Each structure stands twice: as structure tokens, then as C-alpha cells.
XYZ file of C-alpha atoms in Angstrom:
726
model
C -26.544 -71.757 6.040
C -24.781 -74.024 3.525
C -21.163 -75.162 3.731
C -19.816 -72.444 1.397
C -21.481 -69.688 3.412
C -20.053 -71.101 6.666
C -16.602 -71.232 5.043
C -16.879 -67.542 4.041
C -17.926 -66.633 7.581
C -14.965 -68.547 9.008
C -12.537 -66.740 6.713
C -13.939 -63.367 7.804
C -13.656 -64.337 11.488
C -10.067 -65.471 11.049
C -9.182 -62.280 9.223
C -10.651 -60.227 12.067
C -8.813 -62.318 14.668
C -5.508 -61.863 12.822
C -5.940 -58.084 12.831
C -6.814 -58.054 16.545
C -3.782 -60.112 17.651
C -1.729 -56.945 18.113
C -4.535 -54.834 19.620
C -6.944 -56.932 21.718
C -5.733 -60.464 22.420
C -8.696 -61.551 24.562
C -11.181 -60.527 21.879
C -9.049 -62.259 19.237
C -9.197 -65.493 21.282
C -13.006 -65.320 21.459
C -13.270 -64.839 17.696
C -10.754 -67.625 16.997
C -12.711 -70.010 19.236
C -15.897 -69.175 17.343
C -14.130 -69.809 14.037
C -12.647 -73.057 15.360
C -16.079 -74.399 16.373
C -17.510 -73.569 12.940
C -14.522 -75.312 11.303
C -15.274 -78.472 13.249
C -18.899 -78.360 12.090
C -17.842 -78.509 8.408
C -14.560 -80.420 8.849
C -12.440 -77.428 7.707
C -9.033 -78.570 9.027
C -6.970 -75.687 7.625
C -9.250 -73.211 9.394
C -8.864 -75.137 12.677
C -5.070 -74.982 12.489
C -5.027 -71.267 11.638
C -7.401 -70.541 14.537
C -5.133 -72.531 16.871
C -2.078 -70.588 15.699
C -3.806 -67.242 16.306
C -4.942 -68.396 19.755
C -1.404 -69.531 20.629
C -0.075 -66.060 19.768
C -2.763 -64.354 21.842
C -2.357 -66.673 24.839
C 1.336 -65.782 24.805
C 0.401 -62.074 24.777
C -1.711 -62.437 27.939
C 0.733 -64.708 29.769
C -1.122 -68.046 29.576
C 1.954 -69.881 28.341
C 0.752 -73.344 29.340
C -1.816 -73.127 26.512
C 0.618 -71.924 23.868
C 2.830 -74.931 23.087
C 0.104 -77.570 22.419
C -1.692 -75.194 20.039
C 1.388 -74.063 18.132
C 2.814 -77.594 17.772
C -0.543 -78.871 16.511
C -0.623 -76.112 13.907
C 3.045 -76.585 12.979
C 2.686 -80.291 12.261
C -0.200 -79.609 9.889
C 1.576 -76.675 8.195
C 4.670 -78.763 7.476
C 2.635 -81.672 6.170
C 0.508 -79.495 3.900
C 3.340 -77.148 2.882
C 1.954 -73.797 4.122
C 5.232 -71.888 4.380
C 3.839 -68.766 6.059
C 2.038 -70.743 8.782
C 5.157 -72.845 9.374
C 7.230 -69.649 9.700
C 4.708 -68.122 12.143
C 4.872 -71.253 14.323
C 8.687 -71.381 14.430
C 8.874 -67.649 15.094
C 6.374 -67.898 17.954
C 8.254 -70.864 19.463
C 11.415 -68.742 19.381
C 9.632 -65.944 21.261
C 8.159 -68.320 23.872
C 11.512 -69.969 24.637
C 13.166 -66.543 24.783
C 10.831 -65.632 27.656
C 11.441 -69.032 29.286
C 15.131 -68.115 29.354
C 16.143 -70.948 26.999
C 18.132 -68.867 24.503
C 19.673 -71.904 22.818
C 16.284 -73.399 21.979
C 14.970 -69.967 20.984
C 17.827 -69.478 18.513
C 17.211 -72.966 17.090
C 13.635 -72.035 16.279
C 14.634 -68.666 14.834
C 17.120 -70.473 12.589
C 14.299 -72.700 11.347
C 12.083 -69.644 10.893
C 14.724 -68.003 8.684
C 15.008 -71.115 6.525
C 11.241 -71.276 6.005
C 10.945 -67.491 5.465
C 13.114 -67.820 2.350
C 10.589 -70.262 0.879
C 7.472 -68.103 1.343
C 7.657 -66.178 -1.959
C 7.939 -69.390 -3.978
C 5.837 -71.721 -1.828
C 2.215 -72.228 -0.815
C 0.861 -69.639 1.661
C -2.347 -68.911 3.558
C -1.872 -65.153 4.134
C -1.679 -63.347 0.805
C 0.081 -60.318 2.370
C 2.983 -62.301 3.882
C 6.320 -62.141 2.061
C 9.763 -63.660 2.571
C 11.218 -60.234 3.288
C 8.582 -59.319 5.885
C 8.963 -62.659 7.666
C 12.749 -62.473 7.631
C 12.937 -58.989 9.171
C 10.571 -59.957 12.000
C 12.690 -62.989 12.857
C 15.940 -61.002 12.654
C 14.426 -58.426 15.010
C 13.609 -61.223 17.465
C 17.166 -62.568 17.212
C 18.365 -59.079 18.182
C 16.239 -59.413 21.360
C 18.116 -62.611 22.234
C 21.484 -60.898 21.888
C 20.136 -58.008 23.941
C 19.207 -60.433 26.754
C 22.749 -61.846 26.579
C 24.020 -58.236 26.840
C 25.726 -58.552 23.466
C 24.474 -55.098 22.480
C 26.747 -54.576 19.491
C 25.645 -57.875 17.967
C 22.012 -56.917 18.660
C 22.632 -53.536 17.040
C 23.944 -55.217 13.868
C 20.756 -57.260 13.510
C 18.523 -54.266 14.247
C 20.295 -52.037 11.737
C 19.869 -54.715 9.062
C 16.120 -54.825 9.749
C 15.918 -51.024 9.970
C 17.575 -50.541 6.573
C 15.087 -52.941 4.959
C 11.962 -51.700 6.767
C 12.747 -48.030 6.004
C 11.984 -48.797 2.352
C 8.473 -49.908 3.330
C 7.634 -47.026 5.679
C 8.250 -49.418 8.614
C 5.150 -51.460 7.697
C 6.978 -54.813 7.760
C 7.499 -54.621 11.540
C 4.599 -52.183 12.169
C 7.143 -49.773 13.625
C 8.542 -52.284 16.110
C 12.074 -52.029 14.706
C 12.187 -48.353 15.741
C 11.444 -49.345 19.344
C 14.012 -52.185 19.278
C 16.704 -49.913 17.896
C 15.851 -47.217 20.437
C 16.174 -49.713 23.301
C 19.630 -50.787 22.130
C 20.858 -47.196 21.817
C 19.522 -46.592 25.338
C 21.463 -49.607 26.648
C 24.583 -48.298 24.889
C 24.114 -44.908 26.608
C 23.217 -42.970 23.428
C 20.154 -41.243 24.900
C 19.684 -38.712 22.078
C 19.373 -41.366 19.381
C 17.232 -43.474 21.714
C 14.916 -40.502 22.371
C 14.430 -39.694 18.659
C 13.711 -43.336 17.830
C 11.203 -43.753 20.686
C 9.108 -40.792 19.501
C 9.278 -42.058 15.934
C 8.344 -45.574 17.092
C 5.242 -44.237 18.854
C 4.181 -42.464 15.650
C 4.339 -45.667 13.574
C 2.919 -47.963 16.248
C -0.121 -45.693 16.286
C -0.233 -45.667 12.492
C -0.239 -49.473 12.279
C -2.365 -50.064 15.435
C 0.354 -52.074 17.203
C -1.086 -51.392 20.658
C 0.815 -54.087 22.560
C 4.159 -52.352 21.955
C 3.012 -48.849 22.949
C 3.412 -49.432 26.695
C 7.029 -50.481 26.187
C 7.654 -47.396 24.072
C 6.412 -45.074 26.809
C 8.513 -47.013 29.311
C 11.594 -46.391 27.135
C 10.709 -42.678 26.897
C 10.388 -42.564 30.702
C 13.785 -44.228 31.197
C 15.426 -41.805 28.767
C 13.842 -38.817 30.522
C 15.071 -40.180 33.851
C 18.644 -40.508 32.569
C 18.498 -36.986 31.094
C 17.183 -35.563 34.377
C 13.794 -34.503 32.960
C 11.853 -35.987 35.890
C 8.504 -34.404 35.049
C 8.470 -36.224 31.709
C 9.735 -39.432 33.326
C 6.740 -39.421 35.721
C 4.357 -38.653 32.885
C 5.593 -41.420 30.603
C 5.792 -44.026 33.375
C 2.128 -43.346 34.228
C 1.056 -43.666 30.578
C 2.996 -46.919 30.310
C 1.268 -48.270 33.431
C -2.204 -47.426 32.061
C -1.488 -49.049 28.694
C -0.127 -52.139 30.430
C -3.405 -52.477 32.328
C -5.264 -52.604 29.013
C -3.041 -54.986 27.023
C 0.453 -56.279 27.723
C 2.639 -59.352 27.891
C 2.891 -60.078 31.670
C 6.706 -60.122 31.656
C 6.764 -56.647 30.090
C 4.192 -55.350 32.561
C 6.220 -56.532 35.546
C 9.487 -55.199 34.075
C 7.875 -51.785 33.634
C 6.800 -51.726 37.288
C 10.318 -52.683 38.415
C 11.826 -49.851 36.355
C 9.303 -47.381 37.758
C 10.012 -48.458 41.365
C 13.762 -48.005 40.813
C 13.114 -44.525 39.480
C 10.895 -43.634 42.468
C 13.471 -45.002 44.890
C 16.188 -42.843 43.387
C 13.843 -39.860 43.691
C 13.507 -40.749 47.418
C 9.772 -41.284 46.966
C 9.998 -44.294 49.222
C 6.316 -44.951 49.882
C 5.433 -44.848 46.193
C 8.433 -47.006 45.278
C 7.427 -49.675 47.794
C 3.829 -49.621 46.594
C 4.839 -50.072 42.936
C 7.381 -52.810 43.717
C 4.837 -54.638 45.897
C 2.360 -54.428 43.018
C 5.001 -55.944 40.709
C 5.507 -58.774 43.188
C 1.758 -59.433 43.473
C 1.351 -59.444 39.675
C 4.270 -61.862 39.315
C 2.556 -64.227 41.748
C -0.753 -63.789 39.886
C 0.861 -64.535 36.512
C 2.897 -67.427 37.979
C 6.311 -65.932 37.189
C 8.503 -67.500 39.910
C 11.742 -65.973 38.579
C 10.218 -62.481 38.802
C 8.775 -63.140 42.282
C 12.182 -64.337 43.486
C 13.942 -61.269 42.096
C 11.379 -58.701 43.302
C 10.954 -60.207 46.778
C 14.739 -59.995 47.212
C 14.607 -56.336 46.138
C 11.809 -55.689 48.658
C 13.724 -57.472 51.384
C 16.779 -55.277 50.800
C 14.580 -52.167 50.529
C 12.836 -52.831 53.847
C 16.159 -53.715 55.443
C 17.554 -50.338 54.419
C 14.490 -48.700 56.003
C 15.010 -50.650 59.242
C 11.724 -52.523 58.830
C 13.251 -55.903 59.545
C 9.991 -57.823 59.994
C 8.888 -56.974 56.455
C 12.415 -57.610 55.223
C 12.327 -61.086 56.789
C 8.929 -61.906 55.247
C 10.146 -61.007 51.759
C 13.366 -62.955 52.319
C 11.223 -66.020 53.031
C 9.176 -65.321 49.908
C 12.390 -65.010 47.885
C 13.630 -68.418 49.018
C 10.215 -70.002 48.449
C 10.013 -68.773 44.850
C 13.668 -69.407 44.145
C 12.828 -73.048 44.812
C 9.722 -72.759 42.588
C 11.845 -71.255 39.825
C 14.312 -74.146 40.063
C 11.418 -76.621 39.775
C 10.102 -74.704 36.772
C 13.580 -74.765 35.240
C 13.687 -78.561 35.320
C 10.099 -78.744 34.074
C 11.094 -76.546 31.138
C 14.000 -78.875 30.371
C 11.594 -81.831 30.256
C 9.204 -79.802 28.077
C 12.139 -78.887 25.878
C 13.059 -82.553 25.442
C 9.443 -83.435 24.620
C 9.268 -80.627 22.080
C 12.568 -81.757 20.603
C 11.069 -85.214 20.030
C 7.974 -83.649 18.499
C 10.117 -81.435 16.292
C 12.030 -84.474 15.075
C 8.755 -86.051 13.960
C 7.759 -82.843 12.208
C 11.145 -82.500 10.547
C 10.917 -86.046 9.208
C 7.701 -85.109 7.467
C 9.263 -81.875 6.288
C 12.285 -83.664 4.837
C 10.025 -86.094 2.978
C 8.190 -83.167 1.388
C 11.438 -81.413 0.464
C 12.766 -84.567 -1.216
C 9.748 -84.518 -3.524
C 10.063 -80.828 -4.331
C 13.231 -79.926 -6.235
C 12.477 -76.233 -6.314
C 12.238 -75.995 -2.539
C 15.406 -78.043 -2.208
C 17.304 -75.588 -4.390
C 16.029 -72.722 -2.261
C 17.080 -74.491 0.934
C 20.597 -75.086 -0.416
C 20.866 -71.434 -1.451
C 19.884 -70.401 2.053
C 22.448 -72.790 3.492
C 25.150 -70.958 1.546
C 23.877 -67.692 3.038
C 23.904 -69.153 6.546
C 27.534 -70.239 6.070
C 28.502 -66.605 5.587
C 27.423 -65.673 9.121
C 30.264 -64.448 11.332
C 32.674 -67.002 12.820
C 31.588 -66.384 16.372
C 27.953 -67.105 15.596
C 28.905 -70.394 13.978
C 31.151 -71.461 16.806
C 28.625 -70.379 19.425
C 25.926 -72.485 17.820
C 28.321 -75.422 17.556
C 29.189 -75.544 21.236
C 25.608 -75.016 22.401
C 24.232 -77.711 20.106
C 24.769 -80.633 22.483
C 24.044 -81.618 26.063
C 26.614 -84.435 25.953
C 29.514 -83.408 28.204
C 32.274 -85.152 26.242
C 31.001 -83.865 22.903
C 30.691 -80.354 24.333
C 34.285 -80.394 25.605
C 35.573 -81.594 22.230
C 33.520 -78.916 20.446
C 34.907 -76.194 22.694
C 38.477 -77.330 22.158
C 38.148 -77.688 18.379
C 36.276 -74.361 18.119
C 38.986 -72.385 19.906
C 41.768 -74.280 18.188
C 40.236 -73.352 14.814
C 41.146 -69.679 15.183
C 44.237 -69.633 17.449
C 47.395 -71.635 18.113
C 47.594 -73.177 21.564
C 49.695 -75.657 23.480
C 47.506 -76.206 26.521
C 43.734 -75.996 26.970
C 41.654 -76.765 30.055
C 38.146 -76.363 31.441
C 37.576 -76.513 35.180
C 34.499 -76.201 37.401
C 34.515 -74.112 40.565
C 33.316 -75.898 43.705
C 32.633 -72.890 45.902
C 31.506 -74.933 48.903
C 34.772 -76.876 49.105
C 36.981 -74.121 47.637
C 38.225 -76.415 44.871
C 38.892 -76.135 41.156
C 38.032 -79.450 39.490
C 39.432 -79.969 35.998
C 36.990 -81.792 33.718
C 38.875 -81.514 30.424
C 42.584 -80.925 29.766
C 44.486 -81.053 26.455
C 48.270 -80.725 26.665
C 50.111 -80.683 23.315
C 47.069 -82.274 21.638
C 46.954 -85.126 24.169
C 44.066 -85.537 26.567
C 45.368 -85.806 30.130
C 44.017 -85.872 33.651
C 44.846 -83.056 36.025
C 44.368 -83.083 39.765
C 41.915 -80.719 41.428
C 43.390 -77.608 43.011
C 42.547 -76.053 46.345
C 42.193 -72.279 46.283
C 42.661 -71.849 50.026
C 46.435 -71.684 49.828
C 48.750 -69.599 47.647
C 47.226 -67.298 45.072
C 47.121 -68.739 41.533
C 46.065 -67.332 38.177
C 42.935 -69.489 38.307
C 42.041 -68.267 41.805
C 42.553 -64.640 40.778
C 40.343 -65.178 37.746
C 37.535 -66.703 39.832
C 37.677 -64.389 42.849
C 37.975 -61.188 40.807
C 35.600 -62.458 38.083
C 37.996 -61.033 35.501
C 39.728 -62.118 32.322
C 43.482 -62.630 32.745
C 45.636 -62.200 29.636
C 49.425 -62.563 29.744
C 51.532 -62.503 26.587
C 54.919 -62.830 28.309
C 54.661 -64.858 31.481
C 58.150 -64.079 32.812
C 57.580 -60.322 32.594
C 53.852 -59.951 33.350
C 53.117 -62.496 36.095
C 53.726 -59.940 38.870
C 50.436 -58.242 37.964
C 48.667 -61.219 39.505
C 50.927 -63.357 41.714
C 54.186 -62.986 43.627
C 57.583 -64.472 42.725
C 57.409 -67.267 45.290
C 54.027 -68.499 44.034
C 55.137 -68.239 40.409
C 58.260 -70.323 41.070
C 56.145 -72.916 42.888
C 53.623 -73.147 40.033
C 56.355 -73.570 37.432
C 57.879 -76.396 39.465
C 54.500 -77.998 40.133
C 53.168 -77.881 36.586
C 56.467 -78.489 34.801
C 55.215 -76.025 32.156
C 57.899 -73.360 32.292
C 57.906 -73.216 28.509
C 54.359 -71.760 28.381
C 54.798 -68.047 27.721
C 51.257 -66.796 26.954
C 48.237 -67.427 29.178
C 44.500 -66.689 29.130
C 42.242 -67.424 32.095
C 38.593 -66.612 31.408
C 35.783 -66.958 34.004
C 32.642 -68.881 33.050
C 29.705 -66.884 34.408
C 26.008 -67.788 34.413
C 23.493 -65.391 35.934
C 26.255 -63.510 37.804
C 27.615 -66.774 39.302
C 31.107 -68.038 38.426
C 30.790 -71.732 37.579
C 34.350 -72.318 36.372
C 37.168 -71.203 34.079
C 38.613 -71.778 30.625
C 42.366 -71.480 30.295
C 44.286 -71.326 27.000
C 48.081 -71.327 27.031
C 50.792 -71.192 24.371
C 54.520 -71.730 24.188
C 54.798 -68.645 21.975
C 55.285 -65.163 23.378
C 52.699 -62.560 22.340
C 50.489 -65.384 21.100
C 47.164 -63.671 21.778
C 45.983 -60.715 19.712
C 42.989 -58.467 20.581
C 41.031 -60.498 18.029
C 41.814 -63.746 19.882
C 40.892 -62.203 23.214
C 37.532 -60.902 21.980
C 36.749 -64.266 20.379
C 37.520 -66.110 23.624
C 35.426 -63.646 25.646
C 32.468 -64.078 23.315
C 32.790 -67.870 23.200
C 33.069 -68.068 26.984
C 29.514 -66.734 27.266
C 28.243 -69.553 25.042
C 30.499 -72.036 26.834
C 29.256 -71.062 30.304
C 25.617 -71.478 29.260
C 26.322 -74.730 27.409
C 28.322 -76.253 30.294
C 25.738 -75.159 32.858
C 22.906 -76.610 30.749
C 24.863 -79.833 30.245
C 25.487 -80.265 33.974
C 21.835 -79.633 34.773
C 20.758 -81.977 31.981
C 23.064 -84.701 33.330
C 21.545 -84.290 36.789
C 18.041 -84.427 35.324
C 18.892 -87.566 33.339
C 20.281 -89.176 36.486
C 17.103 -88.367 38.389
C 14.958 -89.649 35.511
C 16.910 -92.923 35.440
C 16.337 -93.349 39.174
C 12.613 -92.645 38.761
C 12.274 -95.057 35.834
C 14.147 -97.736 37.772
C 11.866 -97.276 40.781
C 8.752 -97.330 38.595
C 9.756 -100.639 36.986
C 10.823 -102.552 40.102
C 8.573 -104.548 42.366
C 8.653 -102.823 45.751
C 8.566 -106.036 47.775
C 11.092 -108.210 45.949
C 13.255 -105.737 44.012
C 12.898 -107.687 40.765
C 11.075 -106.374 37.666
C 7.366 -105.633 38.042
C 4.485 -106.142 35.589
C 5.104 -102.778 33.887
C 8.713 -103.727 33.165
C 7.577 -107.180 31.996
C 5.121 -105.645 29.510
C 7.811 -103.340 28.101
C 10.389 -106.104 27.876
C 8.187 -108.710 26.195
C 7.041 -106.090 23.641
C 10.675 -105.348 22.798
C 11.878 -108.966 22.644
C 8.796 -110.052 20.676
C 9.423 -107.635 17.788
C 13.154 -108.281 17.933
C 12.463 -112.038 17.615
C 10.161 -111.439 14.630
C 12.984 -109.605 12.858
C 15.571 -112.295 13.667
C 13.302 -115.355 13.346
C 14.106 -116.429 16.944
C 11.896 -118.450 19.267
C 10.582 -117.236 22.629
C 9.545 -119.375 25.571
C 7.414 -118.108 28.443
C 7.185 -119.629 31.887
C 4.389 -118.769 34.349
C 5.188 -119.819 37.926
C 2.663 -120.041 40.755
C 3.370 -120.871 44.442
C 1.301 -123.904 45.445
C -1.282 -123.287 48.183
C 0.169 -119.852 48.915
C -3.151 -118.594 50.318
C -3.005 -121.270 53.005
C 0.617 -120.289 53.724
C -0.288 -116.627 54.026
C -3.414 -117.241 56.126
C -1.640 -119.480 58.638
C 1.866 -118.002 58.854
C 0.851 -114.365 58.398
C 1.480 -111.725 55.745
C 5.020 -110.930 56.901
C 6.081 -114.544 56.459
C 4.166 -114.624 53.177
C 6.129 -111.606 51.946
C 9.354 -113.260 53.088
C 8.454 -116.427 51.174
C 7.713 -114.477 47.951
C 10.965 -112.507 48.302
C 13.032 -115.675 48.842
C 11.591 -117.304 45.720
C 12.049 -114.089 43.695
C 15.719 -113.916 44.687
C 16.191 -117.584 43.783
C 14.629 -117.064 40.344
C 16.718 -113.948 39.755
C 20.009 -115.626 40.680
C 20.050 -118.939 38.832
C 23.355 -119.842 37.174
C 21.897 -119.422 33.696
C 20.973 -115.705 33.458
C 19.912 -115.703 29.784
C 16.325 -114.955 30.763
C 14.125 -112.238 32.223
C 12.128 -112.709 35.453
C 9.348 -110.505 36.831
C 6.757 -110.611 39.566
C 3.450 -110.493 37.701
C 1.291 -110.038 40.767
C 0.563 -111.769 44.085
C 2.395 -115.108 44.131
C 2.760 -115.352 40.361
C 6.027 -114.878 38.423
C 6.780 -114.591 34.708
C 10.023 -115.815 33.116
C 10.755 -114.778 29.491
C 13.259 -117.013 27.699
C 14.575 -115.604 24.386
C 15.893 -118.161 21.863
C 14.623 -121.072 24.046
C 12.991 -124.155 22.572
C 10.210 -125.820 24.530
C 12.631 -128.552 25.614
C 15.200 -126.080 26.956
C 12.496 -124.158 28.780
C 11.084 -127.304 30.437
C 14.594 -128.284 31.517
C 15.059 -124.878 33.177
C 11.659 -125.300 34.856
C 12.804 -128.611 36.326
C 15.987 -126.930 37.596
C 13.801 -124.342 39.314
C 11.761 -127.121 40.960
C 15.053 -128.639 42.201
C 16.115 -125.226 43.517
C 12.850 -125.023 45.473
C 13.636 -128.337 47.157
C 17.018 -126.920 48.198
C 15.368 -123.803 49.656
C 13.388 -126.154 51.923
C 10.750 -123.615 53.008
C 8.424 -125.325 55.486
C 4.685 -125.436 54.522
C 2.727 -127.895 56.648
C -0.548 -126.519 55.283
C 0.202 -127.563 51.700
C -1.746 -130.484 50.275
C 1.124 -131.734 48.084
C 4.180 -131.501 50.344
C 5.390 -130.322 53.733
C 7.572 -127.784 51.892
C 6.753 -124.860 49.582
C 6.471 -126.070 45.975
C 5.823 -124.464 42.593
C 3.544 -125.181 39.639
C 5.070 -124.118 36.338
C 3.425 -123.709 32.915
C 5.647 -123.415 29.832
C 4.920 -122.460 26.228
C 7.205 -121.631 23.296
C 6.569 -120.012 19.890
C 8.434 -118.486 16.955
C 6.742 -115.067 16.719
C 5.336 -113.754 13.459
C 2.605 -111.345 12.378
C -0.075 -114.036 12.856
C 0.698 -114.671 16.546
C 0.218 -112.216 19.404
C 1.904 -111.854 22.772
C -1.480 -112.430 24.399
C -1.737 -115.831 22.689
C 1.678 -116.862 24.077
C 0.640 -115.819 27.595
C -2.631 -117.754 27.211
C -0.735 -120.903 26.134
C 1.607 -120.666 29.138
C -1.375 -120.024 31.420
C -3.139 -123.119 30.044
C 0.018 -125.152 30.707
C 0.024 -123.834 34.288
C -3.603 -124.964 34.618
C -2.576 -128.449 33.463
C 0.266 -128.540 36.023
C -2.173 -127.667 38.812
C -4.818 -130.080 37.583
C -2.294 -132.928 37.536
C -1.442 -132.402 41.188
C 0.817 -129.286 41.331
C 4.570 -129.318 42.181
C 5.503 -129.984 38.540
C 6.268 -128.497 35.123
C 3.697 -128.768 32.318
C 4.015 -127.487 28.759
C 2.044 -126.914 25.575
């Protein structure tokens, strides 16, 4: 078979795999692998990247998420470089879906934003799939964004996105989303309690999912129909649809969806007092979550089982599931931090990709015009979306606080603004950011064990407090005595309007935002709704920032430990290699010289053999401390291994370096470490080799080390206990 025939076969295989992605993911992976191997045989790179993208999508479908990111990033980098707009959109869209299921909504929305930008370019740009259009790509991404808002329980916002997609897809007989928009819209109406609309849409969704062979979504549709029947009291239908959903999930389903369906079914059975069946289904959900490595699901379900068994009086089983809950809660926390690290790695990768993308855009005026047009469209998004993205765009605490303050100040007048964290263990409110009359001030922490305060009420009752006339409305929350005390304490009697809003993450109150104004009736319903919406973003952003800060602190500790010599506490060889690389290229840029000193303890083997390893370690540590604490600290010292030390001397001439070496020899005499087994002295002495160069592209670091090592050899050959140089 010649190259052209193999190419045709590859294209047919990829076409088949693309069609199977929504029906039979495992089969699609097999076909994509076959295509990939053929691509490698004829060096067909585009085919390889398309096969990888299809495999990434399918691995996500079957829950093998660890295989998804490497494949999709590999494909994305190629797509950006070569300008395949549809493949680039598919990659960004898939990344948005993956991070949605990892619970990282901020990162998910970032990728969906990128997907929207690229979707606009598809009709005018280069594409691989001839049937992909800007409109089709855009509606799929908007539908996914609706899922994010649904997870955040912002159902009205989700409904707006879904209705936009629905109005477009209706014109195409729902072919753009393969009927998926009908299911999404039905789910939102169900969550809003409109069961009639939800029921009509679910039946219609099933009709079009069948028409377009979108098998993966059918199980979720039957689950929705079961939930609606349950709410409407039609239990026979609820049982029927739950069973169909279970069977379809066994054939093909995203693991998260499969587990969620089992949880819903168990809750239904429990309400029907079918206890044995409910326990069996919930146990199955727990086992599947363990099988699919979903620690968050295991933690949640094991807690449900623990409570369930406790209610039945089966305390042994309840205890076992409580233990399982705590075990997987810890696993989930580990996974959370791992995901943060992965997120940071992906961010770095994305920056590389975006650099390439920007270079391409600079060369293509037509695409640049399209991007600017889209930017104008993006600027017309609602205020809350803009502000939400702004405050969740950074993990820097100070920048986040400033963004929050400026965001809220942009749509309402205020005199006082503060953010505080709730320390539940110590019953304290710790203020981390306070602006009073546009001046940043410090405010002492408050105990919430004493008199009731607005802040304490807000935290304990988990409720928004809004007061538009403090002197008249305070009695709804605190008594006269406490109010008088607070006015005296804060010296803010002139503040007449107050908002205290709890910051809640995963049902846990992590702190409060308070906004206060000298004006009476300062806060309108519009202001209140804006603050409520922003507080959701703020809580997530602050929580992520705190966790990121803790992770950075831990990483700094780990890096420090990895680059320190365990015995002496000074830099080790790894740190030396990193440092000399940095200072070498810096010196090339600046035209500076570098000197290197290699220091060896004379007759250290004899010292170690006769005095013992503990004394040998003590000797090495003493010398290391002496080298690290000389008066002139414009140098870098590291233990290179054994009894050998390296000293890097930026901007040193050979003369200056030799002079420092002689000072070190003098310092050794002052240390006066006894060594009667030395052949050159009755004290410990050093041999020092020195070399100096002005780095350029024709000299390597290795050559400098070799020169210093040769100088050390000369020092030893000439009798040790001296400084030699080349």
C-alpha cells in the first residue's frame, strides 16, 4: 500500500472515530489508536494530532482523566501553530469540560472564553472538519458555560445562556447540539421547579438524541424524566425511567454522571421507604466511585451511608462508612492540591501556546480584525460577569482585595469596606482588608464569644444583613446596649447604611464582606443583588487564594529542603548547578568576570578513618559554616560532595579570588582543628584551586570547572595547604 492509500485509510478511520465519540468511546479509542500508528508510519503529523484529540475526548467520556490532558495539550499546541481553528476550539472546549468536572470553575471559564474567541474565527480560518461552523461551535461552548452556572446554582444565569443556544439551535432542527440543548434546558427548568416545562423538554430531548445518535446523553435524559416523575408523584414511571437510565449508564456514560444517577435513585428509594434497595444502590455508587477514583464522590456517599445506617441503628456499619468518609476526604484534599499544581503547569503550557498564537495573529490582519470585533462583543457582557471574572483572575491576595474593592466601588457609593476571615476554631473574625473613606487601615480582630454583633449574626445565621437606616433598623439584629457599645468602639456613628454578606464555599462560611455608607437608604435592590452575586465569586477567589498561598509556602519549603545539604545546611550540588547556570548567562549579558574556587580538605580520609565518621561530619560542618560566614559575603558557597566545596565569585578577578582563598587559609588556622594524621600539618588544612574567566559563547561552565580543578591538582602536587590558580 503506497503513501496516498495509507493517507486515505487514515482519513476514513478518523472520520469513523469522530462519529463514534458520542456513541461508543472505547471503540473510538481503538480506531484512533490504529489511525495514530498508521500516521506515524508515514509521518502524517496532522493525523496524529487529530487522533490524539479524539482519544482525549473519549478518555474523558470513560473517566480516564489522567490520559486526557497530555493528549489535548499536545493537539492544542499543534493546532495553534498550524492555524486549525476548529481543532483549537475543540481543545479549549474539552479543557473547559475537564476542569468543570475537576471543580475548578475559574479555569473552566477561562478555557470557555478562549473557545468562544476561536469559534468566531472558524468560518474565516483554516479548518480540518468541513462540517464545523462558528455558529455550531459557539452554541456548544455557550451550553457548557450554562453548566458552570448551574453548578454554581446560578440557575437564572444558566437559563439565559441555554435560551440563547435554544433559539439558535431551533433554526437547525437542534442538529448543532445534537439535541443536547433540550436536555440542558429541561434540567434547568427542573431545578427551578417548573416540572411541566422540564417534562416536555426531556421527552423532546430523547427524540432528538435518538435522531442524532447521541447515546452518551440518553442516560441523563432518562434520569431527568425519573426525577420529574418522582416530583409529580408518578412513582411507577419514576421506577421505570431510573432503571432505563441505569442500563444505559452500564453501556456508555461519563463516570461522574453514572454515580450521580445512582445517588438520585437511592434518594428516591429511601423516600419510598424501600430501605434495602436504597442501601444497595448507594453502596453500588460508593463502590463505583472507588473504582473510578473519584475521592470527592466516595467522601460524600460514604457520609450518606454512615448517616443512613445510623438512622437504622446499625452503628457498626455506620462507623465503617464514617472511617471511609474521613479517609477519602483526606484523599480529596490531596487531589485538590494536585489539581492546583496541574493547573499551574497547564497555565505555563498555555502561556507558551498563546505566545505562538499571538505571533500568528500578528502576521494575519484578517484574524486580528475578527479578534478585535469579538472583543467588542465580549465587552457587552453583563456587568456582573465582567466583575466576577476580574476578581477571580488572580491568586495574589493583595491584588484580589484591591480588585474586590474597586469592583464594588464601581457600581455603588460606599464609605467603609472590609473583608474578614472567620476562624471557627478560635471564634475570631480576622480582618484582612479594610478601606475607610478611601484610606487603607488596619482593624483589630474581633472575638465572637461576647456580645452579639452584626458580623457574628451574619456568620452564625449564614444570612445577608442589609440595613438602610442604622438607627431605626438595628433592633432586628442586636440590642440597644450592644449597638451603643459598637458605636463607641468603632467611632463610626455616622455610618447609616450597612451590608454584611457571608462568604460561603461548599456550605462552609469562610468569612464576610461588609459595605457601609454614611448615606441613609444607600443600597437599592440592584446593589444588594450585585453584592450577593459578587460574594459568590469573592468566596471562591479568596478560598482559592488562601489555598494557593499555602501551597506556595509548602513548595518553597520543599524547594529549600531539596537544595540544601542535609549535613551542613549550606547549598548542595543541585543548588550549585542552578546558581552557576544563572550567574553564567547573566555575566555573558553584562560582560562580567566569574571566578571559581574548588576547596578540598587535606588528608580528610585519614581524619575520617582515625577519628570516626561523626568527627568527620563535625569537621566538614565546621568548615562549611566558616566558608558561609566570612565577612565578605559577595560569593556563593556549596558542598559539592564528600569533603569538597565550591565557591562561585561573581565579578571577581583572579587576583581578588586568590586573595579570598588566602583569607580562607588564614581562617582555617584560626579554627585550629587538630589532625595529627595529616602529612602537612598537625591541624586540618585546605588545598584551594582558583580559576577566573569572562564568559562568552565560546567558553563553557564545564571548562571553568576543569580549570579550577586543574589548579586544585597543582595545589596538591605542590604540597597541599595552599592556594593555586590558573
